Amino acid sequence: MNRTLSIIKPDATKRNITGSINKIIEDNNLIIVAQKRIKLSRDKAEGFYAIHKDKPFFNDLIEYMTSGPVIVQVLQGENAVQQYRNIMGATNPDNAEEGTIRKEFALNIQENSVHGSDSDDNAKLEINYFFDESEIIN
Ligand code: ADP
Ligand code: MG
């Protein structure tokens, strides 16, 4: 069993499709062991995406991620990090496989509905960035 951090992004909360995304998560044997709806501050969003701070899309990304509520979640299951990346689909929905969250719901490469950690090490860092261990319930 391991864990990954998921964020349901503002394009999805605005369209009221968080339940549809959670259904795909649960149908694929990942358990939502923590979940909260928050509004990211600019500082919190910039810290989370610090690795992308030199990318041309960074400012737009921060504007977008702070434009509405997000749902931060901890998902648990076998191979959670890779399993969730598989379910999410490619960053650009044009390249995402049929049946993935991004293929079904993403609007474009930026407004792509979900975030998922890309390694076990980053998953631990990202989970700790949003959650206290006491908020994660097996
Ligand atoms: P992923 O979310 O698939 O791990 P990245 O870590 O590369 O993708 O990028 C983080 C987020 O930044 C993406 O999910 C997307 O919202 C945004 N993004 C990535 N690449 C671009 C781009 N070329 N143009 C606009 N936004 C982008
Ligand atoms: Mg990434």
mmCIF file of C-alpha atoms and ligand atoms in Angstrom:
data_model
loop_
_atom_site.group_PDB
_atom_site.id
_atom_site.type_symbol
_atom_site.label_atom_id
_atom_site.label_comp_id
_atom_site.label_asym_id
_atom_site.label_seq_id
_atom_site.Cartn_x
_atom_site.Cartn_y
_atom_site.Cartn_z
ATOM 1 C CA MET A 1 0.000 0.000 0.000
ATOM 2 C CA ASN A 2 1.213 3.494 -0.683
ATOM 3 C CA ARG A 3 -0.126 6.999 -0.978
ATOM 4 C CA THR A 4 -0.241 9.830 -3.473
ATOM 5 C CA LEU A 5 -1.439 13.432 -3.382
ATOM 6 C CA SER A 6 -4.310 14.346 -5.686
ATOM 7 C CA ILE A 7 -5.699 17.815 -6.369
ATOM 8 C CA ILE A 8 -9.007 18.305 -8.142
ATOM 9 C CA LYS A 9 -8.311 21.617 -9.847
ATOM 10 C CA PRO A 10 -10.456 24.783 -10.213
ATOM 11 C CA ASP A 11 -11.763 23.943 -13.698
ATOM 12 C CA ALA A 12 -13.346 20.825 -12.209
ATOM 13 C CA THR A 13 -14.719 22.367 -8.997
ATOM 14 C CA LYS A 14 -16.261 25.168 -11.094
ATOM 15 C CA ARG A 15 -18.071 22.616 -13.267
ATOM 16 C CA ASN A 16 -19.262 20.643 -10.194
ATOM 17 C CA ILE A 17 -17.708 17.388 -11.416
ATOM 18 C CA THR A 18 -15.695 16.435 -8.329
ATOM 19 C CA GLY A 19 -18.007 13.487 -7.667
ATOM 20 C CA SER A 20 -17.523 12.146 -11.190
ATOM 21 C CA ILE A 21 -13.743 12.319 -10.700
ATOM 22 C CA ASN A 22 -13.963 10.650 -7.280
ATOM 23 C CA LYS A 23 -16.022 7.848 -8.841
ATOM 24 C CA ILE A 24 -13.227 7.102 -11.318
ATOM 25 C CA ILE A 25 -10.690 7.154 -8.470
ATOM 26 C CA GLU A 26 -12.741 4.731 -6.376
ATOM 27 C CA ASP A 27 -13.648 2.492 -9.328
ATOM 28 C CA ASN A 28 -9.902 2.022 -9.827
ATOM 29 C CA ASN A 29 -9.250 0.730 -6.304
ATOM 30 C CA LEU A 30 -7.786 3.875 -4.802
ATOM 31 C CA ILE A 31 -9.181 4.845 -1.400
ATOM 32 C CA ILE A 32 -9.652 8.526 -0.519
ATOM 33 C CA VAL A 33 -8.117 8.497 2.977
ATOM 34 C CA ALA A 34 -8.134 12.315 3.352
ATOM 35 C CA GLN A 35 -9.925 15.093 1.513
ATOM 36 C CA LYS A 36 -10.553 18.822 1.970
ATOM 37 C CA ARG A 37 -11.850 21.722 -0.103
ATOM 38 C CA ILE A 38 -9.615 24.777 0.120
ATOM 39 C CA LYS A 39 -8.772 27.982 -1.714
ATOM 40 C CA LEU A 40 -5.044 28.157 -2.446
ATOM 41 C CA SER A 41 -3.301 31.410 -1.592
ATOM 42 C CA ARG A 42 -0.757 32.689 -4.106
ATOM 43 C CA ASP A 43 2.068 31.764 -1.679
ATOM 44 C CA LYS A 44 0.753 28.250 -1.137
ATOM 45 C CA ALA A 45 0.322 27.653 -4.895
ATOM 46 C CA GLU A 46 3.773 29.053 -5.711
ATOM 47 C CA GLY A 47 5.360 26.853 -3.056
ATOM 48 C CA PHE A 48 3.578 23.790 -4.352
ATOM 49 C CA TYR A 49 4.667 24.398 -7.948
ATOM 50 C CA ALA A 50 8.133 25.778 -7.077
ATOM 51 C CA ILE A 51 9.745 23.193 -9.368
ATOM 52 C CA HIS A 52 8.069 24.945 -12.340
ATOM 53 C CA LYS A 53 8.960 28.522 -11.346
ATOM 54 C CA ASP A 54 11.210 29.086 -14.375
ATOM 55 C CA LYS A 55 8.728 27.673 -16.896
ATOM 56 C CA PRO A 56 6.948 30.048 -19.281
ATOM 57 C CA PHE A 57 3.552 28.810 -18.056
ATOM 58 C CA PHE A 58 4.283 29.389 -14.338
ATOM 59 C CA ASN A 59 2.410 32.697 -13.846
ATOM 60 C CA ASP A 60 -0.663 31.485 -15.708
ATOM 61 C CA LEU A 61 -0.561 28.251 -13.725
ATOM 62 C CA ILE A 62 -0.583 30.153 -10.410
ATOM 63 C CA GLU A 63 -3.419 32.434 -11.607
ATOM 64 C CA TYR A 64 -5.448 29.395 -12.595
ATOM 65 C CA MET A 65 -4.753 27.358 -9.447
ATOM 66 C CA THR A 66 -5.838 30.287 -7.258
ATOM 67 C CA SER A 67 -8.910 31.134 -9.381
ATOM 68 C CA GLY A 68 -11.324 28.936 -7.425
ATOM 69 C CA PRO A 69 -11.567 26.172 -4.859
ATOM 70 C CA VAL A 70 -9.563 22.974 -5.144
ATOM 71 C CA ILE A 71 -10.022 19.593 -3.472
ATOM 72 C CA VAL A 72 -6.801 18.212 -2.002
ATOM 73 C CA GLN A 73 -6.862 14.496 -1.360
ATOM 74 C CA VAL A 74 -4.672 11.654 -0.192
ATOM 75 C CA LEU A 75 -5.243 8.472 -2.196
ATOM 76 C CA GLN A 76 -4.101 5.120 -0.907
ATOM 77 C CA GLY A 77 -3.733 1.812 -2.686
ATOM 78 C CA GLU A 78 -1.354 -0.572 -4.341
ATOM 79 C CA ASN A 79 1.169 1.396 -6.389
ATOM 80 C CA ALA A 80 -0.869 4.544 -5.693
ATOM 81 C CA VAL A 81 1.484 7.019 -7.400
ATOM 82 C CA GLN A 82 1.707 5.160 -10.719
ATOM 83 C CA GLN A 83 -1.858 3.890 -10.558
ATOM 84 C CA TYR A 84 -3.179 7.446 -10.232
ATOM 85 C CA ARG A 85 -0.897 8.761 -13.000
ATOM 86 C CA ASN A 86 -2.358 6.039 -15.235
ATOM 87 C CA ILE A 87 -5.935 6.989 -14.379
ATOM 88 C CA MET A 88 -5.224 10.728 -14.830
ATOM 89 C CA GLY A 89 -3.832 10.417 -18.328
ATOM 90 C CA ALA A 90 -1.307 12.644 -20.087
ATOM 91 C CA THR A 91 -0.812 16.300 -19.075
ATOM 92 C CA ASN A 92 -2.177 17.424 -22.451
ATOM 93 C CA PRO A 93 -5.675 15.939 -22.833
ATOM 94 C CA ASP A 94 -5.102 15.687 -26.602
ATOM 95 C CA ASN A 95 -2.572 12.963 -25.760
ATOM 96 C CA ALA A 96 -4.549 11.313 -22.951
ATOM 97 C CA GLU A 97 -5.849 7.787 -23.388
ATOM 98 C CA GLU A 98 -9.523 6.929 -23.620
ATOM 99 C CA GLY A 99 -11.093 6.379 -20.200
ATOM 100 C CA THR A 100 -8.665 8.613 -18.302
ATOM 101 C CA ILE A 101 -9.831 11.569 -16.180
ATOM 102 C CA ARG A 102 -8.058 14.083 -18.377
ATOM 103 C CA LYS A 103 -9.389 12.580 -21.604
ATOM 104 C CA GLU A 104 -12.892 12.764 -20.223
ATOM 105 C CA PHE A 105 -12.837 16.092 -18.368
ATOM 106 C CA ALA A 106 -9.756 18.271 -19.072
ATOM 107 C CA LEU A 107 -10.382 21.470 -21.040
ATOM 108 C CA ASN A 108 -6.793 22.013 -22.257
ATOM 109 C CA ILE A 109 -3.153 21.459 -21.234
ATOM 110 C CA GLN A 110 -3.441 23.956 -18.364
ATOM 111 C CA GLU A 111 -7.001 23.370 -17.167
ATOM 112 C CA ASN A 112 -6.501 19.635 -16.950
ATOM 113 C CA SER A 113 -8.751 18.902 -13.960
ATOM 114 C CA VAL A 114 -6.359 16.950 -11.710
ATOM 115 C CA HIS A 115 -2.887 16.839 -10.196
ATOM 116 C CA GLY A 116 -1.130 13.656 -9.070
ATOM 117 C CA SER A 117 2.302 13.189 -7.503
ATOM 118 C CA ASP A 118 4.995 11.850 -9.851
ATOM 119 C CA SER A 119 7.123 9.796 -7.405
ATOM 120 C CA ASP A 120 6.895 8.288 -3.920
ATOM 121 C CA ASP A 121 9.325 10.893 -2.569
ATOM 122 C CA ASN A 122 7.308 13.775 -4.016
ATOM 123 C CA ALA A 123 4.086 12.176 -2.797
ATOM 124 C CA LYS A 124 5.378 12.285 0.797
ATOM 125 C CA LEU A 125 6.458 15.927 0.435
ATOM 126 C CA GLU A 126 3.203 16.960 -1.237
ATOM 127 C CA ILE A 127 1.000 15.122 1.300
ATOM 128 C CA ASN A 128 2.880 16.826 4.145
ATOM 129 C CA TYR A 129 2.431 20.176 2.368
ATOM 130 C CA PHE A 130 -1.342 19.944 2.832
ATOM 131 C CA PHE A 131 -2.096 17.397 5.553
ATOM 132 C CA ASP A 132 -1.258 16.600 9.112
ATOM 133 C CA GLU A 133 -0.794 12.861 9.645
ATOM 134 C CA SER A 134 -3.761 13.007 12.073
ATOM 135 C CA GLU A 135 -6.051 14.101 9.193
ATOM 136 C CA ILE A 136 -5.333 10.942 7.174
ATOM 137 C CA ILE A 137 -7.676 8.140 8.171
ATOM 138 C CA ASN A 138 -7.072 4.619 6.901
HETATM 139 P P1 ADP B 1 1.498 17.002 -14.617
HETATM 140 O O1 ADP B 1 0.398 17.755 -13.906
HETATM 141 O O2 ADP B 1 0.953 16.044 -15.644
HETATM 142 O O3 ADP B 1 2.478 16.344 -13.674
HETATM 143 P P2 ADP B 1 3.529 19.062 -15.085
HETATM 144 O O4 ADP B 1 4.056 18.732 -13.736
HETATM 145 O O5 ADP B 1 4.491 19.062 -16.236
HETATM 146 O O6 ADP B 1 2.309 18.086 -15.492
HETATM 147 O O7 ADP B 1 2.859 20.506 -15.070
HETATM 148 C C1 ADP B 1 2.117 20.947 -13.959
HETATM 149 C C2 ADP B 1 0.852 21.624 -14.440
HETATM 150 O O8 ADP B 1 1.210 22.828 -15.156
HETATM 151 C C3 ADP B 1 0.040 20.835 -15.468
HETATM 152 O O9 ADP B 1 -0.809 19.863 -14.883
HETATM 153 C C4 ADP B 1 -0.742 21.941 -16.153
HETATM 154 O O10 ADP B 1 -1.837 22.391 -15.351
HETATM 155 C C5 ADP B 1 0.316 23.037 -16.237
HETATM 156 N N1 ADP B 1 1.085 22.954 -17.501
HETATM 157 C C6 ADP B 1 2.048 22.055 -17.827
HETATM 158 N N2 ADP B 1 2.555 22.271 -19.050
HETATM 159 C C7 ADP B 1 1.892 23.357 -19.542
HETATM 160 C C8 ADP B 1 1.950 24.102 -20.754
HETATM 161 N N3 ADP B 1 2.806 23.764 -21.733
HETATM 162 N N4 ADP B 1 1.114 25.163 -20.899
HETATM 163 C C9 ADP B 1 0.256 25.527 -19.914
HETATM 164 N N5 ADP B 1 0.156 24.872 -18.729
HETATM 165 C C10 ADP B 1 0.948 23.797 -18.527
HETATM 166 MG MG MG B 2 3.790 17.233 -12.319
#
